Amino acid sequence: MVNTKMDLRILSLVLLVALPACVAYNASVGWQTISQNSPLIVANGGTSGLYPDQTLEAYSDAINSTSLPLALLCDLQLTKDNLAVCRTGLNLTTSTTLATVMPNTTTMTTYVVRGASQTGYFSVDFTLAEINQTKAIQPNIARTPGFDGQFALQTPEDSATGISLAGLPGLMLWLNVEYPTFYQQHPGKNSLASYLTTFLKQYKPQYLSATEVGILKLLVPTASRSATRLVLKFLSTDLIEESTNSTYGQILTNLTDIATFAGGILVPKEFIYPTVPLSNGSVSGYGYYSGNPTTLVQDAHNANLEVFVYGFANDIYPSSYNNSFDPVLESLNYVGDSFTVDGIVSDFPSTVAEAIFCYPDGYDNPSTIRAAPTPVRNPLIIAQNGASGDYPGSTLSAYVAAVKGGSDYIECSVQITKDGVPICRDGANLVNTTNVALNPDLFETKFTTYQEMGSGVFSFDLTLEEIRTLRAIIYSPFGVVNVSRDPSLDGKEGILTLDEFLSFAKNNSGVGVYVNVQNAYFVRTVKSLDMVSAVVTSLTTANLTNVGDKVYLASEDSSALAAFQSLIPSVQRVYVTPDTGDVTITTAVLQEIKKYADIVTLDRAFVDPFDSQTSFLLEKTSVVSAAKSLNMTVFYHFLANEFSGLAFDYRADPILKISYLISEYNLDGFITDHPATLYNFLYNNYCWNLLGGQKTVNYAANLSPLFPVSPVPGAPAVAPSPALSVAEPPVSYLVPAGSPLPNSSIAPAPSSNPSSATKLPLNLLTSIVLIFILTLLLN
């Protein structure tokens, strides 16, 4: 059944997604491009982030998933008979099946290219007929190999003819020449100039870029007659440009000279936003920061040069931490109010289309041009331990960022100390989220193994005093595949108690709390610690047990939920399913859950599971619809921006996943590590939150660049597993004598002048100030 997925083909160039209505609102704001039109989207070999690049399927998908104007980029390689093929790089070994189809007598060749020797199979050593015997493969080993060997190669003539036959206004061909000097010498002298002159005369491509000045100057007369825009492509600033023997950095200093032979420049994105390494230097496995933008775009526009930017791909890592692993946010940086590039070259062109056409106001800016607020009921944004995708989870900075990012609720994953104090940590094992490994006294004496919990240092084995000596570090669920989150705040902040968390939330009016009580049954039966009583006491002291309070009380332990139902019945309860796909949730299981809670948090394994072998979505599940039929509220766990946690169907784009889940499942809330990304989709995305006050979003009628994701027909179903066991053996949770009880006349109200241990900010500004003060004290 997996083969059905892999055999998916798009047989013709057909436009399925039209220009969205919301682009008109962009036009009213005005584009800061040379043409004053929207930036050009350049599909780098088509949708090369999913399909083998520069194939009919990759090009077709780019058209089907991306709004116009759109240019399809072909990387030119000349053949032995002075014809051409579209392939990336020089060595065909990495992008074709040539090595497997050529006779054993065929030997590899070595050429010196830009001063370095390269050995392999090169197009100039084979005729086009020989190369056409091969199929395309995905050169990027991080991407799916599922389509390897299925699709034929394309020639520039194939691409130009297909675009002409499609007859779509705004669909263009972009020819790129990456190695002009090499192809001027191979297969024969002036072979490149000869081929390009003929091609421009016959096919009149809209754009032609090259990495060398010499070839562009030769083509100026021909390009002028064919109305082809010539573009100089820049490589690294310290690299020598072979036709001038100057560095690219030197050439860039004379934009007016470039304008005498070219109409634009194509530059790496780092030319506009310079890379700033981590403060502790370039550390393997970590990303970097982006500095303030240069004035290159403005300077080039003053010289009447268009500016195109390359290097965009949703699945690039290391990447800039400034963008929170959100590729839409990255693109938006280049189409802002202060400057706008004239085009973006991307392996995932649909993502660039989202940025340009769905976010006319950008991120973090309330819309000023909507006709009316839309009454669409959006799902809740529940920040998992705060903005834990960007900051160490469950810290003050994470919670401040979550509130600023538009969260409806902030989560505290509750653990308990040896002396019975509830704290906020993502898991009982402190090795993952604190610097305990750097504390030899604690690490060596407290490191232990529990059959149910694994090995580590656990909160329930440390007193609060001992935990106060620790500092939080950021936790990445995807670190195992070398995609690590920003470590810059590691070791800067201490561990918050549940009381401190609740005080912070109450002092930031409008935000609710999602109190996720973890391991309650285990610590009660194994460690004789009563988490239920501790949490009830904290909520009661904070006066957060009343009807109407913005409190969700969640747990994976039905025994704990039953105790909460008895002790504080007015608080909304949430049953949390396990984060594993080795159990099944049937209607009978949901009916059992409903005895303890009317709300269920479903792990993604029960909503949009994907095949662990192919990383494509499995068949759509029915768990959400079954829960809805029982009038249950359904939350989704969890969203994160990192591409490594996404099925290939989502094109390494977290926005497409959000769009799919909302439109397909009508979920009531999302638990997310990146709340700002979800907020911006719900409230600043014109392709979702439509203009004119529409009450519903009809995706079938919505002309939008939000590509409609769905499992391919014939996708495998989830493998059968035993039903989830909800009930737990009886266990006693008792509120200790002397603790304040709900509705008790002696229950203390929150103090107007709390102690220094619990005094937290009255608003967001003071929260930020407090972080600064705490950082100084802790250092």
CSV table of C-alpha atoms in Angstrom, one decimal, residues 546-734:
chain,number,residue,atom,x,y,z
A,546,ASN,CA,-14.6,28.4,41.2
A,547,VAL,CA,-17.1,28.0,38.4
A,548,GLY,CA,-15.9,30.2,35.5
A,549,ASP,CA,-12.3,30.3,36.5
A,550,LYS,CA,-10.0,29.8,33.5
A,551,VAL,CA,-8.5,26.5,34.8
A,552,TYR,CA,-8.1,23.2,33.2
A,553,LEU,CA,-6.9,20.3,35.5
A,554,ALA,CA,-5.4,17.6,33.4
A,555,SER,CA,-3.9,14.2,34.2
A,556,GLU,CA,-3.2,10.8,32.5
A,557,ASP,CA,-4.3,9.2,35.8
A,558,SER,CA,-8.0,8.5,36.1
A,559,SER,CA,-7.6,8.0,39.8
A,560,ALA,CA,-6.3,11.5,40.2
A,561,LEU,CA,-9.1,12.9,38.0
A,562,ALA,CA,-11.7,11.1,40.2
A,563,ALA,CA,-10.2,12.6,43.3
A,564,PHE,CA,-10.2,16.1,41.7
A,565,GLN,CA,-13.9,15.6,40.8
A,566,SER,CA,-14.7,14.9,44.4
A,567,LEU,CA,-12.5,17.6,46.0
A,568,ILE,CA,-12.9,20.5,43.5
A,569,PRO,CA,-15.8,19.6,41.3
A,570,SER,CA,-16.1,23.1,39.7
A,571,VAL,CA,-12.7,22.8,38.0
A,572,GLN,CA,-12.8,21.5,34.4
A,573,ARG,CA,-11.0,18.2,34.1
A,574,VAL,CA,-9.0,16.9,31.2
A,575,TYR,CA,-7.9,13.3,30.5
A,576,VAL,CA,-4.5,13.1,28.8
A,577,THR,CA,-3.9,10.1,26.5
A,578,PRO,CA,-0.4,8.6,26.4
A,579,ASP,CA,2.1,9.7,23.8
A,580,THR,CA,2.3,6.4,22.2
A,581,GLY,CA,0.6,4.7,19.3
A,582,ASP,CA,0.7,1.2,20.7
A,583,VAL,CA,-2.8,1.4,22.1
A,584,THR,CA,-6.2,2.0,20.5
A,585,ILE,CA,-8.8,4.5,21.6
A,586,THR,CA,-12.3,3.1,20.8
A,587,THR,CA,-15.7,4.6,21.5
A,588,ALA,CA,-15.9,2.3,24.5
A,589,VAL,CA,-12.6,3.8,25.8
A,590,LEU,CA,-13.9,7.3,25.3
A,591,GLN,CA,-17.0,6.4,27.2
A,592,GLU,CA,-14.8,5.2,30.1
A,593,ILE,CA,-12.8,8.5,29.9
A,594,LYS,CA,-16.0,10.5,30.0
A,595,LYS,CA,-16.6,9.1,33.5
A,596,TYR,CA,-13.7,11.2,34.7
A,597,ALA,CA,-13.5,14.1,32.3
A,598,ASP,CA,-15.6,15.8,29.5
A,599,ILE,CA,-12.4,16.9,27.8
A,600,VAL,CA,-9.7,14.7,26.3
A,601,THR,CA,-6.2,15.6,25.1
A,602,LEU,CA,-5.4,13.3,22.3
A,603,ASP,CA,-1.8,12.7,21.4
A,604,ARG,CA,-1.0,13.2,17.7
A,605,ALA,CA,-0.6,9.4,17.4
A,606,PHE,CA,-4.4,9.2,17.6
A,607,VAL,CA,-5.2,12.0,15.2
A,608,ASP,CA,-2.7,12.3,12.4
A,609,PRO,CA,-0.3,9.4,12.8
A,610,PHE,CA,2.4,8.8,10.2
A,611,ASP,CA,4.2,5.7,9.1
A,612,SER,CA,7.5,5.3,11.0
A,613,GLN,CA,9.2,3.9,7.9
A,614,THR,CA,8.1,6.3,5.2
A,615,SER,CA,7.2,9.3,7.4
A,616,PHE,CA,4.0,9.9,5.3
A,617,LEU,CA,0.6,10.2,6.9
A,618,LEU,CA,-1.4,7.1,7.6
A,619,GLU,CA,-5.1,6.8,6.9
A,620,LYS,CA,-7.3,9.3,8.6
A,621,THR,CA,-8.4,8.2,12.1
A,622,SER,CA,-11.9,8.4,13.6
A,623,VAL,CA,-11.0,9.1,17.3
A,624,VAL,CA,-11.8,12.8,17.1
A,625,SER,CA,-15.2,12.3,15.5
A,626,ALA,CA,-16.0,9.5,18.0
A,627,ALA,CA,-15.2,11.9,20.9
A,628,LYS,CA,-17.2,14.7,19.3
A,629,SER,CA,-20.2,12.3,19.0
A,630,LEU,CA,-20.0,11.9,22.8
A,631,ASN,CA,-20.1,15.7,23.2
A,632,MET,CA,-16.5,15.7,24.4
A,633,THR,CA,-14.1,18.6,24.0
A,634,VAL,CA,-10.9,17.6,22.2
A,635,PHE,CA,-7.4,19.1,22.5
A,636,TYR,CA,-4.5,18.1,20.4
A,637,HIS,CA,-1.1,17.3,21.8
A,638,PHE,CA,1.2,18.7,20.4
A,639,LEU,CA,2.3,21.2,17.9
A,640,ALA,CA,5.9,22.2,17.3
A,641,ASN,CA,7.5,24.0,14.4
A,642,GLU,CA,10.5,21.8,13.8
A,643,PHE,CA,10.4,20.0,10.4
A,644,SER,CA,11.8,16.8,11.9
A,645,GLY,CA,8.5,16.2,13.7
A,646,LEU,CA,6.3,16.6,10.7
A,647,ALA,CA,5.1,14.0,8.2
A,648,PHE,CA,6.4,14.6,4.7
A,649,ASP,CA,2.8,15.4,3.6
A,650,TYR,CA,3.1,18.7,5.5
A,651,ARG,CA,6.1,19.8,3.3
A,652,ALA,CA,8.1,20.7,6.4
A,653,ASP,CA,5.7,23.5,7.0
A,654,PRO,CA,4.0,23.7,10.4
A,655,ILE,CA,1.4,26.1,9.0
A,656,LEU,CA,0.1,23.4,6.6
A,657,LYS,CA,-0.2,21.0,9.6
A,658,ILE,CA,-2.2,23.5,11.6
A,659,SER,CA,-4.5,24.2,8.6
A,660,TYR,CA,-5.1,20.5,8.0
A,661,LEU,CA,-5.9,19.7,11.6
A,662,ILE,CA,-8.3,22.6,12.0
A,663,SER,CA,-10.1,22.1,8.7
A,664,GLU,CA,-10.2,18.3,8.9
A,665,TYR,CA,-10.9,17.6,12.6
A,666,ASN,CA,-12.5,20.7,14.1
A,667,LEU,CA,-10.4,20.5,17.2
A,668,ASP,CA,-11.2,22.6,20.2
A,669,GLY,CA,-7.6,23.5,21.2
A,670,PHE,CA,-4.0,22.9,20.6
A,671,ILE,CA,-1.2,22.3,23.1
A,672,THR,CA,1.9,23.8,21.4
A,673,ASP,CA,5.5,24.6,22.0
A,674,HIS,CA,5.2,27.6,19.6
A,675,PRO,CA,2.1,29.5,20.6
A,676,ALA,CA,3.0,32.6,18.6
A,677,THR,CA,3.0,30.6,15.3
A,678,LEU,CA,-0.5,29.2,16.1
A,679,TYR,CA,-1.8,32.7,17.1
A,680,ASN,CA,-0.6,34.2,13.9
A,681,PHE,CA,-2.3,31.5,11.9
A,682,LEU,CA,-5.6,32.0,13.6
A,683,TYR,CA,-5.6,35.8,13.8
A,684,ASN,CA,-3.3,37.2,11.2
A,685,ASN,CA,-3.6,34.7,8.3
A,686,TYR,CA,-6.0,36.1,5.7
A,687,CYS,CA,-6.3,32.8,4.0
A,688,TRP,CA,-7.8,31.3,7.2
A,689,ASN,CA,-9.4,34.2,8.9
A,690,LEU,CA,-11.2,35.5,5.9
A,691,LEU,CA,-12.4,39.1,5.3
A,692,GLY,CA,-15.9,40.3,5.6
A,693,GLY,CA,-17.0,38.5,8.7
A,694,GLN,CA,-17.7,35.1,7.3
A,695,LYS,CA,-19.0,32.7,9.9
A,696,THR,CA,-17.4,29.6,8.5
A,697,VAL,CA,-14.3,28.7,6.5
A,698,ASN,CA,-15.1,26.7,3.4
A,699,TYR,CA,-11.8,25.4,2.2
A,700,ALA,CA,-13.3,24.0,-1.0
A,701,ALA,CA,-14.3,27.5,-2.1
A,702,ASN,CA,-11.4,29.4,-0.6
A,703,LEU,CA,-8.9,30.3,-3.3
A,704,SER,CA,-5.9,30.1,-1.1
A,705,PRO,CA,-2.2,29.2,-1.3
A,706,LEU,CA,-2.8,27.0,1.8
A,707,PHE,CA,-2.2,23.7,0.1
A,708,PRO,CA,-4.9,21.2,1.0
A,709,VAL,CA,-3.0,18.4,2.8
A,710,SER,CA,-4.6,14.9,3.2
A,711,PRO,CA,-3.5,11.3,3.3
A,712,VAL,CA,-3.2,9.9,-0.2
A,713,PRO,CA,-6.0,7.4,-1.0
A,714,GLY,CA,-4.7,4.0,-0.2
A,715,ALA,CA,-2.4,5.2,2.6
A,716,PRO,CA,-2.0,2.4,5.2
A,717,ALA,CA,-4.2,2.3,8.2
A,718,VAL,CA,-3.0,2.4,11.8
A,719,ALA,CA,-1.9,-1.0,12.9
A,720,PRO,CA,-4.4,-2.7,15.3
A,721,SER,CA,-3.4,-2.4,19.0
A,722,PRO,CA,-4.9,-3.3,22.4
A,723,ALA,CA,-7.4,-0.8,23.7
A,724,LEU,CA,-6.2,1.9,26.1
A,725,SER,CA,-6.8,0.9,29.7
A,726,VAL,CA,-8.3,3.9,31.6
A,727,ALA,CA,-9.2,2.6,35.0
A,728,GLU,CA,-6.6,2.3,37.7
A,729,PRO,CA,-6.6,0.3,41.0
A,730,PRO,CA,-8.0,2.2,44.0
A,731,VAL,CA,-5.7,4.7,45.6
A,732,SER,CA,-6.3,7.2,48.4
A,733,TYR,CA,-5.6,10.9,47.8
A,734,LEU,CA,-6.4,12.9,51.0
